[in-house]
PDB file of C-alpha atoms in Angstrom:
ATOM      1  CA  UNK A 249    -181.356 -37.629  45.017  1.00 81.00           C
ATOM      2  CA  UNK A 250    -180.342 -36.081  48.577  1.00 94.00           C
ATOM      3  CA  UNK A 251    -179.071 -33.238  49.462  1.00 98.00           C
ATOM      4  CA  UNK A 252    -175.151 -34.061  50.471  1.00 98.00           C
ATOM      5  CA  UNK A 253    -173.456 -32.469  52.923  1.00 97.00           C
ATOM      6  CA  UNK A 254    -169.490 -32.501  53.225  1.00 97.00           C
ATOM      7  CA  UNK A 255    -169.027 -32.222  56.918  1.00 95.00           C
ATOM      8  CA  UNK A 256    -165.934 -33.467  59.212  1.00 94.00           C
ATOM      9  CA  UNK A 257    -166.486 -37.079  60.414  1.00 93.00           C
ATOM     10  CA  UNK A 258    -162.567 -36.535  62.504  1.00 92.00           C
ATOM     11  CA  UNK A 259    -160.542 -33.159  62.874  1.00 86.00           C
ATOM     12  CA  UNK A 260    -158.101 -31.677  64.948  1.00 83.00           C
ATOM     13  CA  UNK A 261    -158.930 -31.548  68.900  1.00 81.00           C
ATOM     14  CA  UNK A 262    -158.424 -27.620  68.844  1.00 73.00           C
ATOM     15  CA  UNK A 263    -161.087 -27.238  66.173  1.00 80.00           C
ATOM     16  CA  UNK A 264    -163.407 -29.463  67.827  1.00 84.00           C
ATOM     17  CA  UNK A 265    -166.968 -27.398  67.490  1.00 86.00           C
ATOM     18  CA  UNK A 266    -165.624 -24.385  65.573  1.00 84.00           C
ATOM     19  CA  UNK A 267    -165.818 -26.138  62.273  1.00 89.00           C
ATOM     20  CA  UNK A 268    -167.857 -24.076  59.307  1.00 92.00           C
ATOM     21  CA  UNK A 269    -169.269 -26.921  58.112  1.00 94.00           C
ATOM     22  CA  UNK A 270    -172.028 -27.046  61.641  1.00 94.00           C
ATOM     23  CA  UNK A 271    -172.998 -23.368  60.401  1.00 93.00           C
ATOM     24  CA  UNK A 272    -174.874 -25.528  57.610  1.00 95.00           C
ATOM     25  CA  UNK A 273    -176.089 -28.295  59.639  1.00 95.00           C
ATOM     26  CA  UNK A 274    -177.718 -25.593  61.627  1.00 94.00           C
ATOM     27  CA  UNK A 275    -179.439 -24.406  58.572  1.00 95.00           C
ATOM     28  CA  UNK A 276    -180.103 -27.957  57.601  1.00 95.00           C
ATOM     29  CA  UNK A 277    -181.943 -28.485  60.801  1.00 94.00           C
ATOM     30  CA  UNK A 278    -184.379 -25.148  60.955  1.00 93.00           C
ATOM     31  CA  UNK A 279    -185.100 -25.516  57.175  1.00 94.00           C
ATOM     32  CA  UNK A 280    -186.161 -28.978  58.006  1.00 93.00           C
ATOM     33  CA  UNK A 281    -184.048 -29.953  54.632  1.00 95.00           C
ATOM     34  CA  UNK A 282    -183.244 -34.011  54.096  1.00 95.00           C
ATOM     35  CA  UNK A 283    -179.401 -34.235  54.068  1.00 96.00           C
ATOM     36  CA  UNK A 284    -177.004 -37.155  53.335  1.00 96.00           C
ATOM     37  CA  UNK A 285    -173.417 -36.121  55.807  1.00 95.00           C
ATOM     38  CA  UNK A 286    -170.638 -37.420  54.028  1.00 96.00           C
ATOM     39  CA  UNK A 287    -167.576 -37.673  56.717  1.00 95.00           C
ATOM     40  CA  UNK A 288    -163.946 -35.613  55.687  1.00 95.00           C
ATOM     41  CA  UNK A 289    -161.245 -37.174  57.731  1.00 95.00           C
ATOM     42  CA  UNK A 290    -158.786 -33.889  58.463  1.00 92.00           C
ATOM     43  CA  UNK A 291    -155.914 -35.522  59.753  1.00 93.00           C
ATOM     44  CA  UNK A 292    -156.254 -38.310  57.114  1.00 95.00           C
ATOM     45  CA  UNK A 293    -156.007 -35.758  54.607  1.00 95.00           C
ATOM     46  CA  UNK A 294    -158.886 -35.792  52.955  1.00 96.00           C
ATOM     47  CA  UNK A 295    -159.666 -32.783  51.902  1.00 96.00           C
ATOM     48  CA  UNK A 296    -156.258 -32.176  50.246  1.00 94.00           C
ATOM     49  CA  UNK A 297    -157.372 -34.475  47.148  1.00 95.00           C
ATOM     50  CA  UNK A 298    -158.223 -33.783  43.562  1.00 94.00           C
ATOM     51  CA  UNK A 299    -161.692 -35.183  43.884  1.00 95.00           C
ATOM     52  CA  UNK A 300    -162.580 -33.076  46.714  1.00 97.00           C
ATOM     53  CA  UNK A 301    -161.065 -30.208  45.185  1.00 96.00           C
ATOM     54  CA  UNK A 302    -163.739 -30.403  42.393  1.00 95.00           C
ATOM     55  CA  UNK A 303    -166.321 -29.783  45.179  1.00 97.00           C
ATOM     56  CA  UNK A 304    -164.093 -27.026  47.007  1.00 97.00           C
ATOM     57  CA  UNK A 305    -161.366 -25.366  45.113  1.00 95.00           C
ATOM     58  CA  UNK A 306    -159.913 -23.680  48.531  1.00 95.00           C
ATOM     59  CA  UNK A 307    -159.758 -27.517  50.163  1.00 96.00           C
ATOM     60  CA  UNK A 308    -162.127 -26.400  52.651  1.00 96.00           C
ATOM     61  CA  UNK A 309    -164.838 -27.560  54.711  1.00 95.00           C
ATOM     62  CA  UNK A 310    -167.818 -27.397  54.149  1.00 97.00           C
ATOM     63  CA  UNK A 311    -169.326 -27.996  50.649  1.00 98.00           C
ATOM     64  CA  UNK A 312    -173.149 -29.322  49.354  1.00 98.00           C
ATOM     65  CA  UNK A 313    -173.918 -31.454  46.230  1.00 98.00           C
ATOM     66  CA  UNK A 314    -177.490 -30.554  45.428  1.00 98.00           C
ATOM     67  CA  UNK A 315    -178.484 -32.948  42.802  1.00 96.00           C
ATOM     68  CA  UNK A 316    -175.293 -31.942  40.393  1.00 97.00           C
ATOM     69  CA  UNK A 317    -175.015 -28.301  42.083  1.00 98.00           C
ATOM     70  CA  UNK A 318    -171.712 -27.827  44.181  1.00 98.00           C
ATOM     71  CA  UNK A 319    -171.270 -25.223  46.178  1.00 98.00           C
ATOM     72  CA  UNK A 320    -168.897 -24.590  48.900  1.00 97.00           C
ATOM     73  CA  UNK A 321    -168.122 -21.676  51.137  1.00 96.00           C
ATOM     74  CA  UNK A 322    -170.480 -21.557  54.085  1.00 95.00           C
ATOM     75  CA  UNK A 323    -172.172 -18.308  53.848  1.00 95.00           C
ATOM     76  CA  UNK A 324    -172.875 -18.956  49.911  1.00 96.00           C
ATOM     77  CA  UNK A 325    -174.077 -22.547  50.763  1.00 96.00           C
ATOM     78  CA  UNK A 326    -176.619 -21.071  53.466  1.00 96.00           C
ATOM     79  CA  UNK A 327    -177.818 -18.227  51.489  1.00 96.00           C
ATOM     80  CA  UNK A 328    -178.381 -20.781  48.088  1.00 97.00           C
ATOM     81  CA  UNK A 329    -180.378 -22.752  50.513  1.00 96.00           C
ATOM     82  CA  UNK A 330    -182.538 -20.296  52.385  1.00 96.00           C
ATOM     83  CA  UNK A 331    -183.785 -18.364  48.760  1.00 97.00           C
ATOM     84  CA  UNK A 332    -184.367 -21.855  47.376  1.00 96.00           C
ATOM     85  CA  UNK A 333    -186.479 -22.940  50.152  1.00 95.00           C
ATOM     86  CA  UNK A 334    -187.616 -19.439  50.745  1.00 95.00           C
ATOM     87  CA  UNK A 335    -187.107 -20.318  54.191  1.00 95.00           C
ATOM     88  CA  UNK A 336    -185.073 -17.975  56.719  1.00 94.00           C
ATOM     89  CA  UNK A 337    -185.153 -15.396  54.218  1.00 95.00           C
ATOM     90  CA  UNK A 338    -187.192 -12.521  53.776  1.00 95.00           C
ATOM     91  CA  UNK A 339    -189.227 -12.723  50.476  1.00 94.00           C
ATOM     92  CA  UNK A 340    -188.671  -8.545  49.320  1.00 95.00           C
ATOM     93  CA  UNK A 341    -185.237  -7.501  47.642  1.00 96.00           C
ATOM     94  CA  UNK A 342    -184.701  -5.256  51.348  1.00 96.00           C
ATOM     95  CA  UNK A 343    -185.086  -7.761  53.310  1.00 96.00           C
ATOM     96  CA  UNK A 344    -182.591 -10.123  51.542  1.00 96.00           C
ATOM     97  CA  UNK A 345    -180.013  -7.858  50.982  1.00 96.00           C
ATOM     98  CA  UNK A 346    -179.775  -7.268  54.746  1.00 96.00           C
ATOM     99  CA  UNK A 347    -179.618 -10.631  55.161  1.00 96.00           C
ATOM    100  CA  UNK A 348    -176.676 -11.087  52.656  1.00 95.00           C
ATOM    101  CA  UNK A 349    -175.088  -8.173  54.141  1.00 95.00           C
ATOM    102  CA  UNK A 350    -175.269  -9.843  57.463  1.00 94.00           C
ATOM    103  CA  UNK A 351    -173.851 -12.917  56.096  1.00 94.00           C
ATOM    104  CA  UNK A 352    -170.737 -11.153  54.527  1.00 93.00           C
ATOM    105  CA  UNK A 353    -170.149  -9.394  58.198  1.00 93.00           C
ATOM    106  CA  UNK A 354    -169.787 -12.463  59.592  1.00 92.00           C
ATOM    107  CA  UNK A 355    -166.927 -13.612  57.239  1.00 91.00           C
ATOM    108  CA  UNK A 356    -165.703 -10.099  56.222  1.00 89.00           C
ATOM    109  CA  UNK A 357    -165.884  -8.395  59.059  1.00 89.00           C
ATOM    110  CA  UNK A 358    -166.321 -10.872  62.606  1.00 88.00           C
ATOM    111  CA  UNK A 359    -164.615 -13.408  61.571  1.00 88.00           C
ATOM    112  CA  UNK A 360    -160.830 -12.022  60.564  1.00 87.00           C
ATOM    113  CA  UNK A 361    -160.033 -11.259  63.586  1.00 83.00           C
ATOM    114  CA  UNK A 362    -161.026 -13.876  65.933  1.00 82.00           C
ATOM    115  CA  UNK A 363    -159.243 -16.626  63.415  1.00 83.00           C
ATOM    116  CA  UNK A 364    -156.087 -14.083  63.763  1.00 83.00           C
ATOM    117  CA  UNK A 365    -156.155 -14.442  67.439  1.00 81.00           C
ATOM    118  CA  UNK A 366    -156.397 -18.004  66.701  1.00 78.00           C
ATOM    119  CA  UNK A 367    -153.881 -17.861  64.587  1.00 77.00           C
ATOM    120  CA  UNK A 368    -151.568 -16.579  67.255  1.00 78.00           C
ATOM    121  CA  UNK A 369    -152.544 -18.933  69.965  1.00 77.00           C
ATOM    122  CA  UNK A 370    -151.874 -21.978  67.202  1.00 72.00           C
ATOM    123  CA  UNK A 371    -148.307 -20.622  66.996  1.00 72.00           C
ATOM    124  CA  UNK A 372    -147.411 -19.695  70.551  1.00 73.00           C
ATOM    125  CA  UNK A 373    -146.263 -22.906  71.666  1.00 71.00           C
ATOM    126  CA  UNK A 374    -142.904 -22.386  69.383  1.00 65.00           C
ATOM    127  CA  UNK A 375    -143.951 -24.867  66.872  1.00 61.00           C
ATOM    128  CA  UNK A 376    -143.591 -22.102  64.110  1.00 61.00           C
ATOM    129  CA  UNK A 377    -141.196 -19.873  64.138  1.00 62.00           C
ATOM    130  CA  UNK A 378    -143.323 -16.738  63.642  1.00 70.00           C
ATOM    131  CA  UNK A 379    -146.835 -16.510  63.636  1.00 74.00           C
ATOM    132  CA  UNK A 380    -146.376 -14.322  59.702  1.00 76.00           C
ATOM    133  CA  UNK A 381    -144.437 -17.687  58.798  1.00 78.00           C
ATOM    134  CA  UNK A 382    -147.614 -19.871  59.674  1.00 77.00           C
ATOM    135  CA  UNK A 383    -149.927 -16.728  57.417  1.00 80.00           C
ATOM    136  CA  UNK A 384    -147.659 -16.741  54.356  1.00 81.00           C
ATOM    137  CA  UNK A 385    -147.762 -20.709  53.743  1.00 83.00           C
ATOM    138  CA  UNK A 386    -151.686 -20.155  54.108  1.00 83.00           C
ATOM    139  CA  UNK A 387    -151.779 -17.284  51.528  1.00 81.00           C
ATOM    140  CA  UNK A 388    -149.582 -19.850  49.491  1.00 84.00           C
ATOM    141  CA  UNK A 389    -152.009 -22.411  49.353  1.00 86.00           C
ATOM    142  CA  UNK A 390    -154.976 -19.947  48.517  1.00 83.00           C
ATOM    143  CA  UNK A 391    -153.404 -18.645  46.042  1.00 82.00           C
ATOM    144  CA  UNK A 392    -152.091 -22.040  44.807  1.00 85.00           C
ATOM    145  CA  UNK A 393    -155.177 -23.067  44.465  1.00 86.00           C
ATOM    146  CA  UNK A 394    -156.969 -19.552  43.053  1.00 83.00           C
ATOM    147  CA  UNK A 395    -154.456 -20.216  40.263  1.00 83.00           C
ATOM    148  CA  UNK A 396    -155.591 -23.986  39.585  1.00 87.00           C
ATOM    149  CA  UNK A 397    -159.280 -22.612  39.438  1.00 87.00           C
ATOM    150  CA  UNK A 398    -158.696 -20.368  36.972  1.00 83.00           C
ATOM    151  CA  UNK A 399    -156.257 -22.780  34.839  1.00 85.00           C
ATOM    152  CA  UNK A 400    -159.804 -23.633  32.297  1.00 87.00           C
ATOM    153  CA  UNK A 401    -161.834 -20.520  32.736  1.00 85.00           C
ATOM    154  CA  UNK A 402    -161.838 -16.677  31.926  1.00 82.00           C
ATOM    155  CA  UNK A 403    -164.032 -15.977  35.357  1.00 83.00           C
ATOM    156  CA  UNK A 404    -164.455 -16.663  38.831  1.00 81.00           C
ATOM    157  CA  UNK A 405    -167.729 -17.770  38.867  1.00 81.00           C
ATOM    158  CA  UNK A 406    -169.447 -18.247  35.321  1.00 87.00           C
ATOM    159  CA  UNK A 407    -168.346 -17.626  31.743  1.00 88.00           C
ATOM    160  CA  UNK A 408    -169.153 -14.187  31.600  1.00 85.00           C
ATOM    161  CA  UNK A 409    -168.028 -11.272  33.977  1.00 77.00           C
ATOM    162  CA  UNK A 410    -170.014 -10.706  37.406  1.00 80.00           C
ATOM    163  CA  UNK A 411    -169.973  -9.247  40.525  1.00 75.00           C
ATOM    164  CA  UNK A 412    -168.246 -12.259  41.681  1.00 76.00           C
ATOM    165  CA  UNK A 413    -165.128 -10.824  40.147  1.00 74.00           C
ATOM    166  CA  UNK A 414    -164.650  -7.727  41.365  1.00 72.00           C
ATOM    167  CA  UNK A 415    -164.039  -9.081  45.068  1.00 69.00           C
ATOM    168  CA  UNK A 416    -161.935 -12.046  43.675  1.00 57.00           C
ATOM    169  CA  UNK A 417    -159.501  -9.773  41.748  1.00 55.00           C
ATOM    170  CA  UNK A 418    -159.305  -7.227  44.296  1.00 51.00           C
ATOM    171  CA  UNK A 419    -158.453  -9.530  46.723  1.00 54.00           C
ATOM    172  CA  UNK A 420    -155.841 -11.480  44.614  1.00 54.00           C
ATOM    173  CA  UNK A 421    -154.304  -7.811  43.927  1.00 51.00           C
ATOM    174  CA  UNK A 422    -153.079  -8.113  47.339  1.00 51.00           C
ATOM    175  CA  UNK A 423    -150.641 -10.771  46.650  1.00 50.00           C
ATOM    176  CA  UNK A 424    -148.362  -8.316  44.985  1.00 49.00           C
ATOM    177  CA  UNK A 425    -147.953  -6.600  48.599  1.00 54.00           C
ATOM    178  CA  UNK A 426    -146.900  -8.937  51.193  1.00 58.00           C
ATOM    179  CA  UNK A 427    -142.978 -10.495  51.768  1.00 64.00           C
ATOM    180  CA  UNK A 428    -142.867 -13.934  51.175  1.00 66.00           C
ATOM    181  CA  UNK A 429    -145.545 -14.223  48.860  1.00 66.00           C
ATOM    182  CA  UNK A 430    -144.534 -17.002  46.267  1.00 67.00           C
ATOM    183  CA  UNK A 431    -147.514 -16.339  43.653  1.00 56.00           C
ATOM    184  CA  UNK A 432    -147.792 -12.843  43.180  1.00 50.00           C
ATOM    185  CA  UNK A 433    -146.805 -13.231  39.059  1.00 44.00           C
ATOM    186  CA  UNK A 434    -150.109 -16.205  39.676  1.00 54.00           C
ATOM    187  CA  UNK A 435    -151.859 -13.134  41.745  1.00 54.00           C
ATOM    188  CA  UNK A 436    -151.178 -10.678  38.483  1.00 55.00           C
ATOM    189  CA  UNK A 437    -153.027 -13.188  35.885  1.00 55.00           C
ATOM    190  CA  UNK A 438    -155.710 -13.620  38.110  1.00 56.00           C
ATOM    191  CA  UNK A 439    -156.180 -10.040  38.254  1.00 55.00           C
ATOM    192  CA  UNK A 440    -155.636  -9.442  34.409  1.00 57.00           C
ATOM    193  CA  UNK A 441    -158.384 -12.042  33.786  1.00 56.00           C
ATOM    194  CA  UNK A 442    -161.031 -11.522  35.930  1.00 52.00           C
ATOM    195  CA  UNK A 443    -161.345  -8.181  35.833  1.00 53.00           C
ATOM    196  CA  UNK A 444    -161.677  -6.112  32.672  1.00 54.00           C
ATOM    197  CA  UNK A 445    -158.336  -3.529  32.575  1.00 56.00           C
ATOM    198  CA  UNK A 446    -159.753  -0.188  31.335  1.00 61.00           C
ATOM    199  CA  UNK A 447    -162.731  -0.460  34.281  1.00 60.00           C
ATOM    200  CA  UNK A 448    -160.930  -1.417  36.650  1.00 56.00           C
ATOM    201  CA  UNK A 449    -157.719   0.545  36.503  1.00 58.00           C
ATOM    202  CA  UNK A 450    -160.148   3.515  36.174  1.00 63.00           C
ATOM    203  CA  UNK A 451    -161.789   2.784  39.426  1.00 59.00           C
ATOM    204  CA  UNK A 452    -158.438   2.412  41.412  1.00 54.00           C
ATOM    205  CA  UNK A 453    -157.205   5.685  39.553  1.00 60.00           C
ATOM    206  CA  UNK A 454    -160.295   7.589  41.070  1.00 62.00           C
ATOM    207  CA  UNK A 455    -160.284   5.839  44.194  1.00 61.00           C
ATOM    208  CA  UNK A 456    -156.431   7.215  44.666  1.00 57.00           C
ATOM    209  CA  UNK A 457    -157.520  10.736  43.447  1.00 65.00           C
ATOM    210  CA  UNK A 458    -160.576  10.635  45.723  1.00 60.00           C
ATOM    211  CA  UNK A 459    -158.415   9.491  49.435  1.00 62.00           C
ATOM    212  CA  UNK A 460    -155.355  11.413  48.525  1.00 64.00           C
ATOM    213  CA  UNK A 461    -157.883  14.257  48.141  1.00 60.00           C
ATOM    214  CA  UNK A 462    -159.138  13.345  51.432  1.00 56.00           C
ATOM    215  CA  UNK A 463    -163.152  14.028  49.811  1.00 52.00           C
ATOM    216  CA  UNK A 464    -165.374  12.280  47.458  1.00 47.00           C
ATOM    217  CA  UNK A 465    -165.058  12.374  43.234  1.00 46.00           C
ATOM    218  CA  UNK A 466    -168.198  14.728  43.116  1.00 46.00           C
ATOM    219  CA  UNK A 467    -167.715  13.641  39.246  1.00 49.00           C
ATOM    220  CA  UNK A 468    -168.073  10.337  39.778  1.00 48.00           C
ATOM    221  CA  UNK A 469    -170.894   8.614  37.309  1.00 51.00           C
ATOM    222  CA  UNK A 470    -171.923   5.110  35.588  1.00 50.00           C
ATOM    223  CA  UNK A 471    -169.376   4.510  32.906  1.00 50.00           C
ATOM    224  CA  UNK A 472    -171.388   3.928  29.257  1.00 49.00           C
ATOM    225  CA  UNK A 473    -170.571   0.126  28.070  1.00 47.00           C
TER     226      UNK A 473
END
């Protein structure tokens, strides 16, 4: 069975060439990987569905079905291609971890704030109030549908606790802090569940102690499981 590829087939005039989903068909193309396209009509609303929420639980361009695999999230779905190729990635653990790294700059680090100067262009013509307006119904939805993900599972990613978590949890943390926010009580289970308490609240405790110290927890060490 092919490779598919959930790709736009119509969007908005604005995002015309900016879309996520070409980052893959760029990959696609070097790899030299056989790929079905399967169109998502934006405006028609087709990404706001419960079957393509099963393939992308964020409602968001792009996502691959690799014989039964789903993946979305561009960066992932690049990555999950290049190691199982082993194509466009180097084969030693140094040379793929500065490719990941360079992958999670370009989403972590590049990205924020060109889409927040976006952001404020989408919103200067007076069609929303305020630009923080526009931000809070998009945190909304996220979190909306963080909460849905977790509605049949204990973690983010697989049954058991990984990695995967600790960004996820620290990141939903954050819903506690902003005006506005309509699921910070979601934002709180989502924290309490994918994150063990004693760890975590230890590492926030010594992360306070360490900044409001202004130096670094010399005592610092693995904690024993």
């Amino acid at each position: 069975m092919m490779l598919k590829l959930y790709g736009f087939s119509k969007v908005n005039a604005y995002a015309r060439g900016h879309t996520r989903d070409l980052r893959v068909l760029w990959a696609l193309e070097e790899m030299q990987l056989p790929f079905e396209l399967v169109g998502i009509d934006h405006p028609a609303h087709d990404l706001n569905t419960e079957a393509y929420r099963r393939l992308s639980p964020f409602e968001q361009i792009p996502a691959i079905d690799d014989e039964g695999l789903v993946l979305s999230e561009s960066a992932a779905i690049v990555v999950y291609l290049a190691k199982k190729t082993g194509r466009l990635i180097p084969g030693d653990h140094a040379g793929e971890a500065q490719v990941i790294r360079w992958c999670f700059t370009a989403m972590n680090s590049v990205e924020p704030p060109l889409l927040s100067l976006m952001v404020h262009d989408w919103t200067a013509d007076g069609s929303c109030s305020k630009p923080r307006d526009f931000l809070v119904g998009w945190v909304n939805r996220v979190l909306t549908n963080l909460e849905r993900w977790f509605a049949d599972r204990d973690f983010v990613a697989t049954k058991d606790f990984t990695v995967a978590d600790v960004p996820d949890g620290a990141r939903a943390a954050l819903g506690h802090q902003g005006r506005g926010i309509d699921h910070a009580v979601s934002a709180s289970r989502v924290v309490s569940r994918s994150v063990p308490g004693p760890t975590r609240v230890e590492a926030h405790h010594r992360g306070v102690r360490r900044t409001s110290r202004g130096g670094i927890d010399r005592q610092s060490r693995p904690r024993a499981r």
